Short mmCIF file of C-alpha atoms in Angstrom, two decimals:
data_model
loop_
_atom_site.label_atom_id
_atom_site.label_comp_id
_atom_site.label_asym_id
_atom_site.label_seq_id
_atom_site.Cartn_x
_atom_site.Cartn_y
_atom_site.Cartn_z
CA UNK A 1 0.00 0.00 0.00
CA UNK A 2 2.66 2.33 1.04
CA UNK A 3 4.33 1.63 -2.71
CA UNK A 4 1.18 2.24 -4.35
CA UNK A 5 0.72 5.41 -2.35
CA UNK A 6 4.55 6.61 -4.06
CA UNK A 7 3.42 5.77 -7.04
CA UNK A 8 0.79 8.21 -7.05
CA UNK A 9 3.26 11.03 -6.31
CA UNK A 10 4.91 10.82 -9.38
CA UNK A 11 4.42 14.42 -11.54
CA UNK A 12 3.60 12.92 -15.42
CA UNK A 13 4.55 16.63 -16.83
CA UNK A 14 8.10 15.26 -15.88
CA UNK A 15 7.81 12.25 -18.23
CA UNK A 16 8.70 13.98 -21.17
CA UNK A 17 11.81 16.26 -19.36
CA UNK A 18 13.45 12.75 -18.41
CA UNK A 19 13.18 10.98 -21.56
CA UNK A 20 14.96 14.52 -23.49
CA UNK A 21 17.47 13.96 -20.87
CA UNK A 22 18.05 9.99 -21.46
CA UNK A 23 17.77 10.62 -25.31
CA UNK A 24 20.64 13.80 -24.29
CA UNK A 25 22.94 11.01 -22.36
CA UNK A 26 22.99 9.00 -25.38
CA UNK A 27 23.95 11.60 -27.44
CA UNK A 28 26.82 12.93 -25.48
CA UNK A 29 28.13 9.11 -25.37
CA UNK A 30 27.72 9.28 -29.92
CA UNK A 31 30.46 12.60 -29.37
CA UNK A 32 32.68 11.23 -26.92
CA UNK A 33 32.62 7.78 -28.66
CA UNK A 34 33.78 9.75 -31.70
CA UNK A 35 36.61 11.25 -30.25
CA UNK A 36 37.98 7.56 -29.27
CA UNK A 37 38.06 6.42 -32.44
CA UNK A 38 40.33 7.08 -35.32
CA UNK A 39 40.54 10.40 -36.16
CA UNK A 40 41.83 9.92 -40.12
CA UNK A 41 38.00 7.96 -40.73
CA UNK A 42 35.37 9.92 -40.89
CA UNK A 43 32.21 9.03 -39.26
CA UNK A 44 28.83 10.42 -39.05
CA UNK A 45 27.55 11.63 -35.44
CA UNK A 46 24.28 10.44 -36.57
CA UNK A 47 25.04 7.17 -37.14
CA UNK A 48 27.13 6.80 -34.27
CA UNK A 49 24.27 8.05 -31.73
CA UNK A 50 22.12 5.39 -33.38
CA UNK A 51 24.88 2.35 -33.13
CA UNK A 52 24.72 3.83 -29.26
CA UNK A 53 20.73 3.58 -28.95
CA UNK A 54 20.76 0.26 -30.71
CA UNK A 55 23.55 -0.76 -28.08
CA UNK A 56 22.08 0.09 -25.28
CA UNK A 57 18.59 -1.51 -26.34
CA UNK A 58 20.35 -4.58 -26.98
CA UNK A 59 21.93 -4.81 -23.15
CA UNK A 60 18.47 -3.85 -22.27
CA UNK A 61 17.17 -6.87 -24.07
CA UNK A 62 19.36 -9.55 -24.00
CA UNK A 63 21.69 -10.91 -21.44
CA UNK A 64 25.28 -11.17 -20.72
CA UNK A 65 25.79 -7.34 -21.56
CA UNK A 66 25.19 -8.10 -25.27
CA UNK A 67 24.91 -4.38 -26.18
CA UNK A 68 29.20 -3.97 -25.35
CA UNK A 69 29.67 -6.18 -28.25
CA UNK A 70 26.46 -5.14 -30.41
CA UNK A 71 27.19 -1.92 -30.84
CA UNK A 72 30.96 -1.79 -32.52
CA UNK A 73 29.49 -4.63 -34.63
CA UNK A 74 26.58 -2.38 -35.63
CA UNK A 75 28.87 1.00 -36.43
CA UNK A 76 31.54 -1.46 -38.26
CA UNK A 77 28.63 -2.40 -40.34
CA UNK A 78 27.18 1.29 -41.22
CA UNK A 79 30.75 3.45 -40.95
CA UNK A 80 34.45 2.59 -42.39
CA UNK A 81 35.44 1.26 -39.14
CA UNK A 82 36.78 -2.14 -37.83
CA UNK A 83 34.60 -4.48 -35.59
CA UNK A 84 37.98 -4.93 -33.58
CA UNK A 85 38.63 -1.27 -33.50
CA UNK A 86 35.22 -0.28 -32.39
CA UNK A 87 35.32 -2.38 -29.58
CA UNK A 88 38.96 -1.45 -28.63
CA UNK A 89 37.13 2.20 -27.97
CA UNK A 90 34.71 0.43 -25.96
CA UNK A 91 37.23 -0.90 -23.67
CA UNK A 92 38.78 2.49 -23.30
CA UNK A 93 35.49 4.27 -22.50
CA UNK A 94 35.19 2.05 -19.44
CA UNK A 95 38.15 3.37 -18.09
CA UNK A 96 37.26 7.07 -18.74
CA UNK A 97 34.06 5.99 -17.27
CA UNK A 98 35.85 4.71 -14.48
CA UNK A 99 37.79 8.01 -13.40
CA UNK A 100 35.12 9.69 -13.63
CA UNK A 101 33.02 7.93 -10.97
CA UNK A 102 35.88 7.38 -8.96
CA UNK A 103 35.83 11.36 -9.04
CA UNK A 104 32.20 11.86 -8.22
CA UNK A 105 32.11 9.34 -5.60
CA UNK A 106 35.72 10.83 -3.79
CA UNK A 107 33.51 14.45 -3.45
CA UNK A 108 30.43 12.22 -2.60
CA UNK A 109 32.77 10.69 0.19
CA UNK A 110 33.56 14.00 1.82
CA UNK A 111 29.64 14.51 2.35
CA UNK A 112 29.70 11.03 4.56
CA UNK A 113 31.54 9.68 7.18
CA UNK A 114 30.41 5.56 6.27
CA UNK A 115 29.15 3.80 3.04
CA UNK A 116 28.41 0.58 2.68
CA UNK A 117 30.90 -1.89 1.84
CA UNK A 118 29.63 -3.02 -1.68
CA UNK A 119 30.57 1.06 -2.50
CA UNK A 120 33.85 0.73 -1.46
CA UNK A 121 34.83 -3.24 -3.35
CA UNK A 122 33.05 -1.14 -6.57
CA UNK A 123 35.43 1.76 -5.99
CA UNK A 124 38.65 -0.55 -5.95
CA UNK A 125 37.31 -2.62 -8.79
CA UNK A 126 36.80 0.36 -10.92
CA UNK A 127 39.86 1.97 -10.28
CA UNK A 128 42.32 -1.36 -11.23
CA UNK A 129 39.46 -1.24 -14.23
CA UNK A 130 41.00 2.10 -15.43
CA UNK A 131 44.28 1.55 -13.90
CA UNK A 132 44.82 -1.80 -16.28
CA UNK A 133 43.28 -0.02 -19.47
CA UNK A 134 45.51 3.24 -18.97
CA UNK A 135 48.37 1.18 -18.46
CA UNK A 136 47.49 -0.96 -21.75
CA UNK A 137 47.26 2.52 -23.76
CA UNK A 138 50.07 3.98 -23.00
CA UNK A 139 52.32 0.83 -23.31
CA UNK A 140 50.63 0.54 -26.52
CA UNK A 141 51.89 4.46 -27.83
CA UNK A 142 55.12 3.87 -26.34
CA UNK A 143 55.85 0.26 -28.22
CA UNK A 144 53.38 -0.23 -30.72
CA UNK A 145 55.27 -2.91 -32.83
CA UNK A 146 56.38 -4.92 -29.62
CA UNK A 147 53.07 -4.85 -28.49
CA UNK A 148 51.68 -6.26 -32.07
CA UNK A 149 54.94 -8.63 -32.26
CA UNK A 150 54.39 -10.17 -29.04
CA UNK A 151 50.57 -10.51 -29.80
CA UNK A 152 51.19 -11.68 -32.88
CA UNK A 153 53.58 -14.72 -31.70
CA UNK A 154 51.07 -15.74 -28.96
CA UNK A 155 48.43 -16.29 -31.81
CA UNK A 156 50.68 -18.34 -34.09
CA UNK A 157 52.05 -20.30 -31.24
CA UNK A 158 48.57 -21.22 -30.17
CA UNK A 159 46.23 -21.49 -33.44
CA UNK A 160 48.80 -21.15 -36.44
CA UNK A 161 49.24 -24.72 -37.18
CA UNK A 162 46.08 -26.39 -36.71
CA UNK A 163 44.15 -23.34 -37.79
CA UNK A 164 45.51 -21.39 -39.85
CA UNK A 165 42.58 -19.20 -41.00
CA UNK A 166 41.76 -18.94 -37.56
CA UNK A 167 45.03 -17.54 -36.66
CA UNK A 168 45.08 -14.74 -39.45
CA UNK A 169 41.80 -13.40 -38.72
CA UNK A 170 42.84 -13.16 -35.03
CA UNK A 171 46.14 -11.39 -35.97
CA UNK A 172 43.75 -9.01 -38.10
CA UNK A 173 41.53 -8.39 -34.97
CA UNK A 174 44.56 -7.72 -32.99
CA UNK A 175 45.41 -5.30 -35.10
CA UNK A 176 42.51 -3.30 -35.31
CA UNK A 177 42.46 -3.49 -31.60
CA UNK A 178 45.73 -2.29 -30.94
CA UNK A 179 44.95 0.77 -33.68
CA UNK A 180 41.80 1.59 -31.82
CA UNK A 181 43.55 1.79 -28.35
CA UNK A 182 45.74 4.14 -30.05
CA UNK A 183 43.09 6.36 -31.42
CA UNK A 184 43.33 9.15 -28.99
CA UNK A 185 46.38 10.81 -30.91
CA UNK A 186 46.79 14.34 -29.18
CA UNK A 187 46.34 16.04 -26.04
CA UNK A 188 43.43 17.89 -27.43
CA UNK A 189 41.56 15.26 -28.15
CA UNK A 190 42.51 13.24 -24.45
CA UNK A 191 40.94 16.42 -23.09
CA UNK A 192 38.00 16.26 -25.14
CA UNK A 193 37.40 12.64 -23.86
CA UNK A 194 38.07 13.64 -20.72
CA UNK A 195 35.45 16.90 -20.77
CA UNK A 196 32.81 14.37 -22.37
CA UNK A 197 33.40 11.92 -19.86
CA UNK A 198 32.39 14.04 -17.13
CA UNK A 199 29.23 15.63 -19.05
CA UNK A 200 27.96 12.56 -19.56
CA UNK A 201 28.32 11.58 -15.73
CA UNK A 202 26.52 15.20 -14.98
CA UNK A 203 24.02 14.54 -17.07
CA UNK A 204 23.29 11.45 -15.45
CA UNK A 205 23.03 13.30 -12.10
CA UNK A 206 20.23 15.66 -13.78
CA UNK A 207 18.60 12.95 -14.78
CA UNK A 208 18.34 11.17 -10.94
CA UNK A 209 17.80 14.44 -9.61
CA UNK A 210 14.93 15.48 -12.26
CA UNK A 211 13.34 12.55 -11.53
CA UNK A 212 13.15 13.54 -7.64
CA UNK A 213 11.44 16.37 -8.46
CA UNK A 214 8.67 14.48 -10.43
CA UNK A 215 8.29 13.33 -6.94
CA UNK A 216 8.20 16.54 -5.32
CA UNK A 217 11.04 16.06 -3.63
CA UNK A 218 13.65 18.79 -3.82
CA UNK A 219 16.73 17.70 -2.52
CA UNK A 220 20.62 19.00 -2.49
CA UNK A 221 22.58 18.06 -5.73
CA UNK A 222 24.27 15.54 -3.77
CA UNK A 223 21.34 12.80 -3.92
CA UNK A 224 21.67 13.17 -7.09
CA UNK A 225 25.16 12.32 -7.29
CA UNK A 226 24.85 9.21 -4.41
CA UNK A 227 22.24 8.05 -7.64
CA UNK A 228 24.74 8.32 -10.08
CA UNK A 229 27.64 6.29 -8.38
CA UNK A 230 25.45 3.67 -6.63
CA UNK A 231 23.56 2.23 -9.53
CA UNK A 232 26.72 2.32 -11.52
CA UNK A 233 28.35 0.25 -9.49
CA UNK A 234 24.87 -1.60 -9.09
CA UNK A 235 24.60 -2.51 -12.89
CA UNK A 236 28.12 -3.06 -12.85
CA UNK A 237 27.73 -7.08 -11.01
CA UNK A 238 26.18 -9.58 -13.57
CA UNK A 239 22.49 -9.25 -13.43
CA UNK A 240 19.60 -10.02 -15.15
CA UNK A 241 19.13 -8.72 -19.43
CA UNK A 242 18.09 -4.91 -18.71
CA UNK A 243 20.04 -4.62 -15.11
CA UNK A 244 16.62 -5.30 -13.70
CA UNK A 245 17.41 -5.68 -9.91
CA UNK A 246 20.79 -4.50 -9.73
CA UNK A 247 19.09 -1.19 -10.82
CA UNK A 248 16.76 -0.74 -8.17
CA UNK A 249 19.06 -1.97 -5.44
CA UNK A 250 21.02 1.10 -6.10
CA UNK A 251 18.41 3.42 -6.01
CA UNK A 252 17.10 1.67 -2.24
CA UNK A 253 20.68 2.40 -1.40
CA UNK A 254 21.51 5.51 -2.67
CA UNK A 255 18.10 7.06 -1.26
CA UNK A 256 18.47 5.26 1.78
CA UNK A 257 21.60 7.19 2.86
CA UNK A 258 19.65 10.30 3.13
CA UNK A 259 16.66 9.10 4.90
CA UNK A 260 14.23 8.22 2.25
CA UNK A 261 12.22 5.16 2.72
CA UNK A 262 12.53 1.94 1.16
CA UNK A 263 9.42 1.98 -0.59
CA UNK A 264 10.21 5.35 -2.39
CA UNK A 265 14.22 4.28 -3.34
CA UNK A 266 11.62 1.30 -5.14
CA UNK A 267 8.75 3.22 -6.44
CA UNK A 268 11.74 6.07 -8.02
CA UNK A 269 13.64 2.78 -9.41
CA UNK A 270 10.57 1.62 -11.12
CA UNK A 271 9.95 4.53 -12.92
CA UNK A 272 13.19 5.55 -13.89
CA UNK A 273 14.15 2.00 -15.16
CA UNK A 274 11.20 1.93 -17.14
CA UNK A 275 11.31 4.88 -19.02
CA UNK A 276 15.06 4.60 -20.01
CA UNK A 277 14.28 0.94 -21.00
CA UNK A 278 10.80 2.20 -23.02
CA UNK A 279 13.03 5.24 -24.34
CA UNK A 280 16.08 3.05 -25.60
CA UNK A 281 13.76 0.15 -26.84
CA UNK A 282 11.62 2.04 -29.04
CA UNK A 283 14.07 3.97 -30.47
CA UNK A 284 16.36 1.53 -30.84
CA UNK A 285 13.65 -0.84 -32.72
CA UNK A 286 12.69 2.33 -34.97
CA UNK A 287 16.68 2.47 -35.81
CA UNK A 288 16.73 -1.00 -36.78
CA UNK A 289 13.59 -0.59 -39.03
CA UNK A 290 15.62 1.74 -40.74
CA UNK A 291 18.44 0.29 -41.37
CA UNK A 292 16.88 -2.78 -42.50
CA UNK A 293 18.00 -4.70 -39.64
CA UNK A 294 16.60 -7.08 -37.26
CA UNK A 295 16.30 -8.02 -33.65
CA UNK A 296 16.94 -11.42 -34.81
CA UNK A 297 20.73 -9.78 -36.47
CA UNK A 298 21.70 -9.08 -33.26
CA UNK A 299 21.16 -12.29 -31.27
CA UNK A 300 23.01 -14.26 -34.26
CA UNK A 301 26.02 -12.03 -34.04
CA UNK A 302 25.88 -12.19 -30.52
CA UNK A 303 26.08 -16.12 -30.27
CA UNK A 304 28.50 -16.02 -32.94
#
C-alpha cells in the first residue's frame, strides 16, 4: 500500500523532461565515442548516436551485456570502421568511465563519514578497471610494434598450425584493436574525452535528480550524485538482461543514505528503469527498421 501510495506522487509533466534527458545522455556518449576512435576515418555523429541507442537496447534486451559487443558490430557495419577497432574504444570508454566515478564518488565521500561496503569493493574494482586499461594505452603508444609482435607470436604459437585461417583473422583483430587503443592521438583530443566523460556523468546526475522532483522532492545536488555512483556500481555485477534488480538496489541504497524510505528508493527505481528501457527500446527498434535490420541480427552475431 505504502508503494502504491509513491506511485501516485509521481508528476507525469516530468515524463517527457526525463526521456529529453536519457535521449541527451545518449547523445553525449555518440560525441565522446567519436573522439575515441580514429581520427583519419570519418564518421557520421548520426550514425554513431544510433549504433549507441541500438547498443544500449540490446543490453536492455538480451543478457550477458550483449549491447558492449552489439554496438561496434553495428557502427563497423554502417561506418568505415573495424569491428575490432570499435570495440577497442569500448574498452577504453570504461576506463574514462571509471575516473570519472571514482571522481564523483571521492567528493560524494567527503559529504559522509560511512558507506556501505559493496561502494567501497566497486570503488577498488573500478579503479584497477581504469588503472589496467591506462596502463594498456600507453604501453601501446610507447611500443606499438612490440606490443603487435608479441601478440602476434602468442596467436601463431597457439592457433597457427592447426588453424591457420583462424590464426590470421585473429592477428587481423589484434590489429585493429591495438589501432583503436591508439586512437586518442593528441592532447586535445585526451581532453575532449576527458570533458565528455564528465558531461555525460553530470548529465546522469540531472537525470536522478529530475526525476526527484517528479516526486516533489527537492533535494541537495548531492542525492543526485549518491544516484549516479550507486547504480553504476549496481549494474556493474552480472544481473539479469536490462540490469533489472541491480538497478533498483542502487536506487534503495543511494536514497536510503539520506533518509528516504525503502518503498520510495523502489517506487523512483521503477519509474526511472522503465522509461530509459521504453526510451532506448523504441528507439532503438525504430533504428533498426531503418536500417533494414533485425532483432533477430543481433542475437546471431551475438552467439556467434
Amino acid at each position: 500500500a505504502t508503494l502504491g501510495r509513491e506511485f501516485q506522487r509521481v508528476d507525469l509533466r516530468f515524463i517527457p523532461v526525463l526521456s529529453a534527458i536519457f535521449l541527451l545522455n545518449l547523445w553525449i556518449r555518440a560525441i565522446r565515442w567519436r573522439h575515441l576512435l580514429p581520427s583519419d576515418v570519418a564518421l557520421s555523429r548520426l550514425r554513431l548516436f544510433e549504433a549507441t541507442t541500438v547498443g544500449f537496447m540490446a543490453s536492455f534486451i538480451l543478457p550477458l551485456r550483449a549491447g558492449e559487443f552489439v554496438r561496434p558490430w553495428v557502427l563497423s557495419r554502417w561506418q568505415p570502421v573495424g569491428f575490432s577497432t570499435a570495440f577497442a574504444s569500448v574498452v577504453t570508454e570504461r576506463a574514462f568511465d571509471a575516473l570519472s566515478l571514482i571522481t564523483l564518488l571521492g567528493l560524494l565521500l567527503g559529504q559522509h563519514d560511512e558507506m556501505p561496503a559493496f561502494v567501497s569493493a566497486g570503488a577498488n574494482i573500478l579503479a584497477a578497471i581504469a588503472i589496467a586499461v591506462l596502463v594498456l594505452m600507453v604501453y601501446t603508444y610507447c611500443c606499438a610494434d612490440r606490443t603487435s609482435r608479441f601478440a602476434k607470436r602468442i596467436v601463431t604459437t597457439l592457433f597457427g598450425r592447426r588453424f591457420p585461417k583462424l590464426a590470421d583473422k585473429l592477428v587481423e583483430m589484434l590489429d585493429g584493436f591495438l589501432d583503436g587503443l591508439r586512437a586518442i592521438s593528441s592532447f586535445k583530443e585526451l581532453a575532449l574525452v576527458i570533458f565528455w566523460s564528465f558531461a555525460l556523468w553530470l548529465s546522469f546526475v540531472l537525470l536522478y535528480q529530475c526525476g526527484l522532483w517528479a516526486f516533489g522532492i527537492f533535494p541537495t545536488w548531492w542525492v543526485g550524485v549518491a544516484l549516479c555512483i550507486m547504480i553504476a556500481l549496481a549494474v556493474a555485477a552480472p544481473a539479469a538482461p536490462g540490469f533489472i534488480g541491480t538497478f533498483q538496489f542502487g536506487c534503495v541504497i543511494a536514497l536510503g543514505l539520506y533518509g528516504m524510505s525503502e518503498e520510495f528508493g523502489v517506487a523512483y527505481a521503477v519509474v526511472q528503469h522503465a522509461l530509459q528501457v521504453i526510451a532506448t527500446v523504441i528507439l532503438g527498434l525504430a533504428i533498426l527498421h531503418r536500417r533494414g535490420l533485425h532483432l533477430t541480427d543481433l542475437k546471431r552475431h551475438r552467439q556467434e
